[in-house]
């Protein structure tokens, strides 16, 4: 095994400083409380939009499963791609994942706030009301 930066004293100092900042700014606590807040808002979208089959996760690792049918759980792969790209149009970057690439993968930075969560939730709610996402 060979690593160019693994044993560097500069890398160790930088890593230590990052860990100190995470502690000082209570970023782990922020991930827990803001992540819970975001997940609660996403679960409300499950009730409002038939396309949203489930929202689950912990902290700042959250997935929103998009389905064409709530009973059969048929994956909404192309719509997940559409939603991801529409979010990008609004300068919100997320990915898709899962065996059918129909899960919106939300992994914000540790500094993500309630205000940021509100923006994400409102934007996602609006996009889910656009005609390509409306399931009749």
mmCIF file of N, CA and C in Angstrom:
data_model
loop_
_atom_site.group_PDB
_atom_site.id
_atom_site.type_symbol
_atom_site.label_atom_id
_atom_site.label_comp_id
_atom_site.label_asym_id
_atom_site.label_seq_id
_atom_site.Cartn_x
_atom_site.Cartn_y
_atom_site.Cartn_z
ATOM 1 N N UNK A 1 0.846 -1.181 0.000
ATOM 2 C CA UNK A 1 0.000 0.000 0.000
ATOM 3 C C UNK A 1 0.882 1.231 0.000
ATOM 4 N N UNK A 2 0.546 2.169 -0.849
ATOM 5 C CA UNK A 2 1.309 3.401 -0.927
ATOM 6 C C UNK A 2 0.351 4.583 -0.948
ATOM 7 N N UNK A 3 0.590 5.576 -0.130
ATOM 8 C CA UNK A 3 -0.235 6.778 -0.110
ATOM 9 C C UNK A 3 0.681 7.993 -0.018
ATOM 10 N N UNK A 4 0.523 8.884 -0.955
ATOM 11 C CA UNK A 4 1.372 10.077 -1.008
ATOM 12 C C UNK A 4 1.125 11.019 0.162
ATOM 13 N N UNK A 5 -0.168 11.176 0.560
ATOM 14 C CA UNK A 5 -0.495 12.179 1.556
ATOM 15 C C UNK A 5 -0.786 11.602 2.941
ATOM 16 N N UNK A 6 -0.957 10.299 3.034
ATOM 17 C CA UNK A 6 -1.373 9.675 4.277
ATOM 18 C C UNK A 6 -0.495 9.974 5.473
ATOM 19 N N UNK A 7 0.805 10.026 5.286
ATOM 20 C CA UNK A 7 1.695 10.244 6.412
ATOM 21 C C UNK A 7 2.239 11.657 6.496
ATOM 22 N N UNK A 8 1.759 12.531 5.652
ATOM 23 C CA UNK A 8 2.247 13.903 5.632
ATOM 24 C C UNK A 8 1.824 14.643 6.895
ATOM 25 N N UNK A 9 2.756 15.353 7.512
ATOM 26 C CA UNK A 9 2.416 16.126 8.711
ATOM 27 C C UNK A 9 1.435 17.245 8.374
ATOM 28 N N UNK A 10 1.539 17.803 7.169
ATOM 29 C CA UNK A 10 0.593 18.854 6.755
ATOM 30 C C UNK A 10 -0.823 18.280 6.689
ATOM 31 N N UNK A 11 -0.965 17.095 6.112
ATOM 32 C CA UNK A 11 -2.277 16.453 6.035
ATOM 33 C C UNK A 11 -2.845 16.183 7.421
ATOM 34 N N UNK A 12 -1.987 15.770 8.323
ATOM 35 C CA UNK A 12 -2.425 15.499 9.696
ATOM 36 C C UNK A 12 -2.880 16.779 10.393
ATOM 37 N N UNK A 13 -2.179 17.870 10.196
ATOM 38 C CA UNK A 13 -2.554 19.153 10.801
ATOM 39 C C UNK A 13 -3.888 19.626 10.235
ATOM 40 N N UNK A 14 -4.052 19.517 8.932
ATOM 41 C CA UNK A 14 -5.308 19.924 8.299
ATOM 42 C C UNK A 14 -6.462 19.066 8.816
ATOM 43 N N UNK A 15 -6.268 17.769 8.883
ATOM 44 C CA UNK A 15 -7.316 16.869 9.365
ATOM 45 C C UNK A 15 -7.697 17.214 10.801
ATOM 46 N N UNK A 16 -6.704 17.479 11.631
ATOM 47 C CA UNK A 16 -6.972 17.832 13.030
ATOM 48 C C UNK A 16 -7.773 19.134 13.121
ATOM 49 N N UNK A 17 -7.427 20.103 12.290
ATOM 50 C CA UNK A 17 -8.135 21.388 12.285
ATOM 51 C C UNK A 17 -9.585 21.196 11.849
ATOM 52 N N UNK A 18 -9.810 20.366 10.851
ATOM 53 C CA UNK A 18 -11.174 20.079 10.403
ATOM 54 C C UNK A 18 -11.973 19.449 11.539
ATOM 55 N N UNK A 19 -11.391 18.486 12.232
ATOM 56 C CA UNK A 19 -12.098 17.853 13.351
ATOM 57 C C UNK A 19 -12.390 18.855 14.467
ATOM 58 N N UNK A 20 -11.451 19.768 14.722
ATOM 59 C CA UNK A 20 -11.681 20.806 15.737
ATOM 60 C C UNK A 20 -12.857 21.702 15.340
ATOM 61 N N UNK A 21 -12.936 22.076 14.077
ATOM 62 C CA UNK A 21 -14.029 22.929 13.593
ATOM 63 C C UNK A 21 -15.361 22.190 13.693
ATOM 64 N N UNK A 22 -15.371 20.908 13.333
ATOM 65 C CA UNK A 22 -16.594 20.111 13.449
ATOM 66 C C UNK A 22 -17.082 20.120 14.897
ATOM 67 N N UNK A 23 -16.165 19.982 15.848
ATOM 68 C CA UNK A 23 -16.538 20.012 17.267
ATOM 69 C C UNK A 23 -16.978 21.407 17.705
ATOM 70 N N UNK A 24 -16.177 22.416 17.407
ATOM 71 C CA UNK A 24 -16.452 23.783 17.859
ATOM 72 C C UNK A 24 -17.772 24.319 17.314
ATOM 73 N N UNK A 25 -18.067 24.022 16.070
ATOM 74 C CA UNK A 25 -19.286 24.540 15.452
ATOM 75 C C UNK A 25 -20.469 23.586 15.608
ATOM 76 N N UNK A 26 -20.249 22.503 16.358
ATOM 77 C CA UNK A 26 -21.298 21.523 16.652
ATOM 78 C C UNK A 26 -21.998 21.044 15.381
ATOM 79 N N UNK A 27 -21.198 20.725 14.380
ATOM 80 C CA UNK A 27 -21.736 20.346 13.079
ATOM 81 C C UNK A 27 -22.413 18.980 13.102
ATOM 82 N N UNK A 28 -21.973 18.087 13.982
ATOM 83 C CA UNK A 28 -22.664 16.796 14.105
ATOM 84 C C UNK A 28 -24.059 16.988 14.690
ATOM 85 N N UNK A 29 -24.175 17.870 15.682
ATOM 86 C CA UNK A 29 -25.498 18.171 16.247
ATOM 87 C C UNK A 29 -26.392 18.800 15.187
ATOM 88 N N UNK A 30 -25.812 19.693 14.373
ATOM 89 C CA UNK A 30 -26.570 20.325 13.299
ATOM 90 C C UNK A 30 -27.073 19.277 12.311
ATOM 91 N N UNK A 31 -26.230 18.315 11.974
ATOM 92 C CA UNK A 31 -26.641 17.265 11.039
ATOM 93 C C UNK A 31 -27.819 16.482 11.612
ATOM 94 N N UNK A 32 -27.808 16.230 12.891
ATOM 95 C CA UNK A 32 -28.900 15.481 13.530
ATOM 96 C C UNK A 32 -30.183 16.298 13.546
ATOM 97 N N UNK A 33 -30.138 17.513 14.077
ATOM 98 C CA UNK A 33 -31.369 18.293 14.229
ATOM 99 C C UNK A 33 -31.907 18.771 12.877
ATOM 100 N N UNK A 34 -31.050 19.253 12.019
ATOM 101 C CA UNK A 34 -31.511 19.733 10.715
ATOM 102 C C UNK A 34 -31.907 18.555 9.831
ATOM 103 N N UNK A 35 -31.195 17.447 9.937
ATOM 104 C CA UNK A 35 -31.561 16.249 9.189
ATOM 105 C C UNK A 35 -32.938 15.736 9.597
ATOM 106 N N UNK A 36 -33.220 15.730 10.896
ATOM 107 C CA UNK A 36 -34.547 15.319 11.378
ATOM 108 C C UNK A 36 -35.622 16.259 10.839
ATOM 109 N N UNK A 37 -35.332 17.555 10.858
ATOM 110 C CA UNK A 37 -36.261 18.569 10.357
ATOM 111 C C UNK A 37 -36.534 18.362 8.865
ATOM 112 N N UNK A 38 -35.482 18.141 8.092
ATOM 113 C CA UNK A 38 -35.616 17.915 6.659
ATOM 114 C C UNK A 38 -36.414 16.639 6.388
ATOM 115 N N UNK A 39 -36.106 15.575 7.091
ATOM 116 C CA UNK A 39 -36.797 14.307 6.887
ATOM 117 C C UNK A 39 -38.288 14.437 7.215
ATOM 118 N N UNK A 40 -38.598 15.185 8.260
ATOM 119 C CA UNK A 40 -40.003 15.415 8.615
ATOM 120 C C UNK A 40 -40.728 16.134 7.470
ATOM 121 N N UNK A 41 -40.075 17.139 6.898
ATOM 122 C CA UNK A 41 -40.670 17.856 5.761
ATOM 123 C C UNK A 41 -40.820 16.975 4.538
ATOM 124 N N UNK A 42 -39.851 16.101 4.303
ATOM 125 C CA UNK A 42 -39.927 15.191 3.157
ATOM 126 C C UNK A 42 -41.054 14.177 3.348
ATOM 127 N N UNK A 43 -41.269 13.744 4.574
ATOM 128 C CA UNK A 43 -42.360 12.798 4.841
ATOM 129 C C UNK A 43 -43.719 13.452 4.583
ATOM 130 N N UNK A 44 -43.806 14.772 4.766
ATOM 131 C CA UNK A 44 -45.041 15.479 4.420
ATOM 132 C C UNK A 44 -45.267 15.436 2.905
ATOM 133 N N UNK A 45 -44.183 15.484 2.139
ATOM 134 C CA UNK A 45 -44.308 15.390 0.683
ATOM 135 C C UNK A 45 -44.813 14.009 0.259
ATOM 136 N N UNK A 46 -44.498 12.983 1.039
ATOM 137 C CA UNK A 46 -45.003 11.632 0.756
ATOM 138 C C UNK A 46 -46.531 11.657 0.760
ATOM 139 N N UNK A 47 -47.103 12.392 1.699
ATOM 140 C CA UNK A 47 -48.561 12.460 1.827
ATOM 141 C C UNK A 47 -49.205 13.334 0.754
ATOM 142 N N UNK A 48 -48.461 14.275 0.196
ATOM 143 C CA UNK A 48 -49.031 15.218 -0.775
ATOM 144 C C UNK A 48 -48.820 14.827 -2.230
ATOM 145 N N UNK A 49 -47.801 14.014 -2.509
ATOM 146 C CA UNK A 49 -47.462 13.705 -3.895
ATOM 147 C C UNK A 49 -47.416 12.195 -4.103
ATOM 148 N N UNK A 50 -48.295 11.655 -4.955
ATOM 149 C CA UNK A 50 -48.298 10.210 -5.213
ATOM 150 C C UNK A 50 -46.966 9.695 -5.760
ATOM 151 N N UNK A 51 -46.194 10.556 -6.398
ATOM 152 C CA UNK A 51 -44.908 10.156 -6.962
ATOM 153 C C UNK A 51 -43.890 9.810 -5.867
ATOM 154 N N UNK A 52 -44.048 10.386 -4.684
ATOM 155 C CA UNK A 52 -43.104 10.159 -3.591
ATOM 156 C C UNK A 52 -43.563 8.943 -2.792
ATOM 157 N N UNK A 53 -42.840 7.843 -2.949
ATOM 158 C CA UNK A 53 -43.208 6.608 -2.273
ATOM 159 C C UNK A 53 -42.747 6.552 -0.836
ATOM 160 N N UNK A 54 -41.562 7.100 -0.567
ATOM 161 C CA UNK A 54 -41.022 7.032 0.788
ATOM 162 C C UNK A 54 -39.890 8.038 0.923
ATOM 163 N N UNK A 55 -39.660 8.468 2.145
ATOM 164 C CA UNK A 55 -38.508 9.306 2.495
ATOM 165 C C UNK A 55 -37.908 8.692 3.744
ATOM 166 N N UNK A 56 -36.622 8.405 3.688
ATOM 167 C CA UNK A 56 -35.983 7.753 4.836
ATOM 168 C C UNK A 56 -34.518 8.175 4.906
ATOM 169 N N UNK A 57 -33.959 8.018 6.079
ATOM 170 C CA UNK A 57 -32.557 8.338 6.245
ATOM 171 C C UNK A 57 -32.243 8.717 7.668
ATOM 172 N N UNK A 58 -31.042 9.234 7.837
ATOM 173 C CA UNK A 58 -30.570 9.639 9.150
ATOM 174 C C UNK A 58 -29.557 10.757 8.962
ATOM 175 N N UNK A 59 -29.676 11.784 9.802
ATOM 176 C CA UNK A 59 -28.737 12.900 9.688
ATOM 177 C C UNK A 59 -28.806 13.512 8.310
ATOM 178 N N UNK A 60 -27.648 13.661 7.693
ATOM 179 C CA UNK A 60 -27.586 14.251 6.358
ATOM 180 C C UNK A 60 -27.367 13.199 5.283
ATOM 181 N N UNK A 61 -27.931 12.022 5.477
ATOM 182 C CA UNK A 61 -27.916 10.997 4.437
ATOM 183 C C UNK A 61 -29.355 10.536 4.282
ATOM 184 N N UNK A 62 -30.044 11.135 3.300
ATOM 185 C CA UNK A 62 -31.485 10.943 3.159
ATOM 186 C C UNK A 62 -31.802 10.525 1.728
ATOM 187 N N UNK A 63 -32.756 9.610 1.602
ATOM 188 C CA UNK A 63 -33.226 9.182 0.295
ATOM 189 C C UNK A 63 -34.719 9.404 0.160
ATOM 190 N N UNK A 64 -35.127 9.833 -1.037
ATOM 191 C CA UNK A 64 -36.537 10.026 -1.353
ATOM 192 C C UNK A 64 -36.845 9.139 -2.547
ATOM 193 N N UNK A 65 -37.641 8.092 -2.318
ATOM 194 C CA UNK A 65 -37.948 7.139 -3.371
ATOM 195 C C UNK A 65 -39.120 7.638 -4.206
ATOM 196 N N UNK A 66 -38.923 7.694 -5.514
ATOM 197 C CA UNK A 66 -39.985 8.106 -6.426
ATOM 198 C C UNK A 66 -40.540 6.876 -7.134
ATOM 199 N N UNK A 67 -41.870 6.766 -7.119
ATOM 200 C CA UNK A 67 -42.546 5.593 -7.687
ATOM 201 C C UNK A 67 -43.698 6.040 -8.586
ATOM 202 N N UNK A 68 -44.019 5.204 -9.565
ATOM 203 C CA UNK A 68 -45.147 5.489 -10.450
ATOM 204 C C UNK A 68 -46.470 5.037 -9.841
ATOM 205 N N UNK A 69 -46.392 4.044 -8.954
ATOM 206 C CA UNK A 69 -47.584 3.500 -8.320
ATOM 207 C C UNK A 69 -47.260 3.161 -6.869
ATOM 208 N N UNK A 70 -48.013 3.739 -5.949
ATOM 209 C CA UNK A 70 -47.742 3.539 -4.518
ATOM 210 C C UNK A 70 -47.975 2.098 -4.071
ATOM 211 N N UNK A 71 -48.839 1.377 -4.769
ATOM 212 C CA UNK A 71 -49.129 -0.002 -4.377
ATOM 213 C C UNK A 71 -48.086 -0.973 -4.912
ATOM 214 N N UNK A 72 -47.747 -0.839 -6.185
ATOM 215 C CA UNK A 72 -46.773 -1.766 -6.783
ATOM 216 C C UNK A 72 -45.336 -1.316 -6.571
ATOM 217 N N UNK A 73 -45.155 -0.052 -6.191
ATOM 218 C CA UNK A 73 -43.828 0.558 -6.005
ATOM 219 C C UNK A 73 -42.997 0.530 -7.297
ATOM 220 N N UNK A 74 -43.696 0.615 -8.441
ATOM 221 C CA UNK A 74 -42.992 0.656 -9.725
ATOM 222 C C UNK A 74 -42.075 1.882 -9.740
ATOM 223 N N UNK A 75 -40.781 1.683 -9.984
ATOM 224 C CA UNK A 75 -39.814 2.787 -9.922
ATOM 225 C C UNK A 75 -40.096 3.873 -10.966
ATOM 226 N N UNK A 76 -39.916 5.109 -10.566
ATOM 227 C CA UNK A 76 -40.081 6.263 -11.450
ATOM 228 C C UNK A 76 -38.701 6.784 -11.847
ATOM 229 N N UNK A 77 -37.968 5.975 -12.568
ATOM 230 C CA UNK A 77 -36.579 6.291 -12.916
ATOM 231 C C UNK A 77 -36.458 7.561 -13.737
ATOM 232 N N UNK A 78 -37.224 7.680 -14.797
ATOM 233 C CA UNK A 78 -37.088 8.861 -15.663
ATOM 234 C C UNK A 78 -37.559 10.117 -14.946
ATOM 235 N N UNK A 79 -38.575 9.989 -14.098
ATOM 236 C CA UNK A 79 -39.028 11.153 -13.346
ATOM 237 C C UNK A 79 -38.016 11.557 -12.277
ATOM 238 N N UNK A 80 -37.320 10.600 -11.709
ATOM 239 C CA UNK A 80 -36.264 10.929 -10.741
ATOM 240 C C UNK A 80 -35.176 11.742 -11.424
ATOM 241 N N UNK A 81 -34.826 11.363 -12.641
ATOM 242 C CA UNK A 81 -33.842 12.117 -13.409
ATOM 243 C C UNK A 81 -34.360 13.522 -13.697
ATOM 244 N N UNK A 82 -35.628 13.616 -14.063
ATOM 245 C CA UNK A 82 -36.241 14.923 -14.324
ATOM 246 C C UNK A 82 -36.171 15.810 -13.075
ATOM 247 N N UNK A 83 -36.579 15.265 -11.929
ATOM 248 C CA UNK A 83 -36.582 16.039 -10.679
ATOM 249 C C UNK A 83 -35.165 16.472 -10.322
ATOM 250 N N UNK A 84 -34.218 15.562 -10.440
ATOM 251 C CA UNK A 84 -32.816 15.889 -10.141
ATOM 252 C C UNK A 84 -32.334 17.049 -11.013
ATOM 253 N N UNK A 85 -32.644 16.997 -12.294
ATOM 254 C CA UNK A 85 -32.201 18.053 -13.203
ATOM 255 C C UNK A 85 -32.931 19.369 -12.973
ATOM 256 N N UNK A 86 -34.210 19.300 -12.621
ATOM 257 C CA UNK A 86 -34.954 20.536 -12.310
ATOM 258 C C UNK A 86 -34.417 21.162 -11.021
ATOM 259 N N UNK A 87 -34.056 20.343 -10.049
ATOM 260 C CA UNK A 87 -33.433 20.894 -8.840
ATOM 261 C C UNK A 87 -32.121 21.581 -9.188
ATOM 262 N N UNK A 88 -31.348 20.971 -10.080
ATOM 263 C CA UNK A 88 -30.097 21.579 -10.516
ATOM 264 C C UNK A 88 -30.362 22.937 -11.167
ATOM 265 N N UNK A 89 -31.443 23.049 -11.928
ATOM 266 C CA UNK A 89 -31.818 24.331 -12.532
ATOM 267 C C UNK A 89 -32.004 25.408 -11.466
ATOM 268 N N UNK A 90 -32.374 24.969 -10.267
ATOM 269 C CA UNK A 90 -32.568 25.889 -9.134
ATOM 270 C C UNK A 90 -31.331 25.947 -8.232
ATOM 271 N N UNK A 91 -30.223 25.436 -8.746
ATOM 272 C CA UNK A 91 -28.936 25.464 -8.043
ATOM 273 C C UNK A 91 -28.924 24.596 -6.790
ATOM 274 N N UNK A 92 -29.715 23.525 -6.802
ATOM 275 C CA UNK A 92 -29.735 22.541 -5.724
ATOM 276 C C UNK A 92 -29.207 21.244 -6.314
ATOM 277 N N UNK A 93 -28.081 20.789 -5.801
ATOM 278 C CA UNK A 93 -27.433 19.611 -6.353
ATOM 279 C C UNK A 93 -27.695 18.385 -5.492
ATOM 280 N N UNK A 94 -28.329 17.395 -6.112
ATOM 281 C CA UNK A 94 -28.534 16.102 -5.477
ATOM 282 C C UNK A 94 -28.221 15.043 -6.522
ATOM 283 N N UNK A 95 -28.211 13.797 -6.096
ATOM 284 C CA UNK A 95 -27.988 12.701 -7.032
ATOM 285 C C UNK A 95 -29.157 11.742 -6.994
ATOM 286 N N UNK A 96 -29.078 10.728 -7.834
ATOM 287 C CA UNK A 96 -30.046 9.633 -7.778
ATOM 288 C C UNK A 96 -29.274 8.350 -7.542
ATOM 289 N N UNK A 97 -29.957 7.385 -6.956
ATOM 290 C CA UNK A 97 -29.301 6.134 -6.606
ATOM 291 C C UNK A 97 -30.363 5.048 -6.519
ATOM 292 N N UNK A 98 -29.943 3.887 -6.109
ATOM 293 C CA UNK A 98 -30.838 2.750 -5.958
ATOM 294 C C UNK A 98 -30.742 1.828 -7.156
ATOM 295 N N UNK A 99 -31.245 0.627 -7.003
ATOM 296 C CA UNK A 99 -31.167 -0.357 -8.082
ATOM 297 C C UNK A 99 -31.830 0.113 -9.379
ATOM 298 N N UNK A 100 -32.840 0.994 -9.240
ATOM 299 C CA UNK A 100 -33.548 1.501 -10.414
ATOM 300 C C UNK A 100 -33.275 2.985 -10.645
ATOM 301 N N UNK A 101 -32.308 3.539 -9.920
ATOM 302 C CA UNK A 101 -31.934 4.947 -10.040
ATOM 303 C C UNK A 101 -33.137 5.875 -9.845
ATOM 304 N N UNK A 102 -34.025 5.497 -8.927
ATOM 305 C CA UNK A 102 -35.234 6.274 -8.682
ATOM 306 C C UNK A 102 -35.286 6.882 -7.274
ATOM 307 N N UNK A 103 -34.166 6.883 -6.602
ATOM 308 C CA UNK A 103 -34.101 7.454 -5.253
ATOM 309 C C UNK A 103 -33.286 8.741 -5.314
ATOM 310 N N UNK A 104 -33.914 9.844 -4.896
ATOM 311 C CA UNK A 104 -33.190 11.106 -4.801
ATOM 312 C C UNK A 104 -32.283 11.009 -3.579
ATOM 313 N N UNK A 105 -30.997 11.162 -3.808
ATOM 314 C CA UNK A 105 -30.012 11.016 -2.738
ATOM 315 C C UNK A 105 -29.618 12.414 -2.270
ATOM 316 N N UNK A 106 -29.982 12.741 -1.044
ATOM 317 C CA UNK A 106 -29.742 14.070 -0.490
ATOM 318 C C UNK A 106 -28.640 13.959 0.561
ATOM 319 N N UNK A 107 -27.512 14.598 0.282
ATOM 320 C CA UNK A 107 -26.372 14.583 1.206
ATOM 321 C C UNK A 107 -25.788 15.999 1.288
ATOM 322 N N UNK A 108 -26.433 16.871 2.028
ATOM 323 C CA UNK A 108 -25.957 18.261 2.100
ATOM 324 C C UNK A 108 -24.687 18.392 2.946
ATOM 325 N N UNK A 109 -24.032 19.542 2.840
ATOM 326 C CA UNK A 109 -22.849 19.784 3.674
ATOM 327 C C UNK A 109 -23.248 19.940 5.145
ATOM 328 N N UNK A 110 -22.285 19.770 6.030
ATOM 329 C CA UNK A 110 -22.565 19.839 7.466
ATOM 330 C C UNK A 110 -23.088 21.203 7.911
ATOM 331 N N UNK A 111 -22.882 22.233 7.121
ATOM 332 C CA UNK A 111 -23.340 23.574 7.481
ATOM 333 C C UNK A 111 -24.768 23.845 7.014
ATOM 334 N N UNK A 112 -25.423 22.869 6.397
ATOM 335 C CA UNK A 112 -26.804 22.982 5.922
ATOM 336 C C UNK A 112 -27.696 23.380 7.089
ATOM 337 N N UNK A 113 -28.591 24.360 6.870
ATOM 338 C CA UNK A 113 -29.405 24.913 7.958
ATOM 339 C C UNK A 113 -30.898 24.647 7.731
ATOM 340 N N UNK A 114 -31.712 25.015 8.723
ATOM 341 C CA UNK A 114 -33.166 24.909 8.586
ATOM 342 C C UNK A 114 -33.639 25.758 7.404
ATOM 343 N N UNK A 115 -33.040 26.917 7.246
ATOM 344 C CA UNK A 115 -33.395 27.797 6.115
ATOM 345 C C UNK A 115 -33.095 27.098 4.789
ATOM 346 N N UNK A 116 -31.955 26.427 4.707
ATOM 347 C CA UNK A 116 -31.609 25.679 3.497
ATOM 348 C C UNK A 116 -32.593 24.534 3.279
ATOM 349 N N UNK A 117 -32.978 23.865 4.357
ATOM 350 C CA UNK A 117 -33.942 22.767 4.261
ATOM 351 C C UNK A 117 -35.283 23.284 3.753
ATOM 352 N N UNK A 118 -35.711 24.440 4.257
ATOM 353 C CA UNK A 118 -36.970 25.036 3.799
ATOM 354 C C UNK A 118 -36.924 25.330 2.302
ATOM 355 N N UNK A 119 -35.796 25.843 1.832
ATOM 356 C CA UNK A 119 -35.639 26.124 0.402
ATOM 357 C C UNK A 119 -35.712 24.834 -0.412
ATOM 358 N N UNK A 120 -35.013 23.807 0.023
ATOM 359 C CA UNK A 120 -35.044 22.521 -0.674
ATOM 360 C C UNK A 120 -36.463 21.958 -0.701
ATOM 361 N N UNK A 121 -37.141 21.972 0.438
ATOM 362 C CA UNK A 121 -38.496 21.422 0.516
ATOM 363 C C UNK A 121 -39.469 22.184 -0.380
ATOM 364 N N UNK A 122 -39.413 23.507 -0.351
ATOM 365 C CA UNK A 122 -40.320 24.312 -1.181
ATOM 366 C C UNK A 122 -40.044 24.090 -2.662
ATOM 367 N N UNK A 123 -38.767 24.044 -3.029
ATOM 368 C CA UNK A 123 -38.409 23.851 -4.432
ATOM 369 C C UNK A 123 -38.820 22.464 -4.904
ATOM 370 N N UNK A 124 -38.553 21.451 -4.103
ATOM 371 C CA UNK A 124 -38.939 20.086 -4.457
ATOM 372 C C UNK A 124 -40.456 19.974 -4.561
ATOM 373 N N UNK A 125 -41.177 20.578 -3.634
ATOM 374 C CA UNK A 125 -42.636 20.571 -3.672
ATOM 375 C C UNK A 125 -43.138 21.181 -4.981
ATOM 376 N N UNK A 126 -42.581 22.316 -5.373
ATOM 377 C CA UNK A 126 -42.986 22.974 -6.619
ATOM 378 C C UNK A 126 -42.683 22.105 -7.833
ATOM 379 N N UNK A 127 -41.522 21.505 -7.869
ATOM 380 C CA UNK A 127 -41.142 20.662 -9.010
ATOM 381 C C UNK A 127 -42.066 19.453 -9.103
ATOM 382 N N UNK A 128 -42.419 18.876 -7.968
ATOM 383 C CA UNK A 128 -43.311 17.715 -7.980
ATOM 384 C C UNK A 128 -44.714 18.063 -8.458
ATOM 385 N N UNK A 129 -45.041 19.349 -8.539
ATOM 386 C CA UNK A 129 -46.334 19.795 -9.054
ATOM 387 C C UNK A 129 -46.291 20.092 -10.551
ATOM 388 N N UNK A 130 -45.092 20.031 -11.141
ATOM 389 C CA UNK A 130 -44.967 20.270 -12.592
ATOM 390 C C UNK A 130 -45.601 19.121 -13.361
ATOM 391 N N UNK A 131 -46.076 19.394 -14.553
ATOM 392 C CA UNK A 131 -46.841 18.411 -15.327
ATOM 393 C C UNK A 131 -46.134 17.067 -15.549
ATOM 394 N N UNK A 132 -44.826 16.991 -15.803
ATOM 395 C CA UNK A 132 -44.223 15.651 -15.981
ATOM 396 C C UNK A 132 -44.283 14.796 -14.717
ATOM 397 N N UNK A 133 -44.476 15.421 -13.557
ATOM 398 C CA UNK A 133 -44.465 14.683 -12.294
ATOM 399 C C UNK A 133 -45.851 14.341 -11.774
ATOM 400 N N UNK A 134 -46.872 14.877 -12.396
ATOM 401 C CA UNK A 134 -48.219 14.672 -11.881
ATOM 402 C C UNK A 134 -48.754 13.342 -12.403
ATOM 403 N N UNK A 135 -49.099 12.484 -11.469
ATOM 404 C CA UNK A 135 -49.650 11.165 -11.801
ATOM 405 C C UNK A 135 -51.161 11.261 -11.653
ATOM 406 N N UNK A 136 -51.866 10.946 -12.714
ATOM 407 C CA UNK A 136 -53.328 11.058 -12.641
ATOM 408 C C UNK A 136 -53.969 9.749 -12.282
#
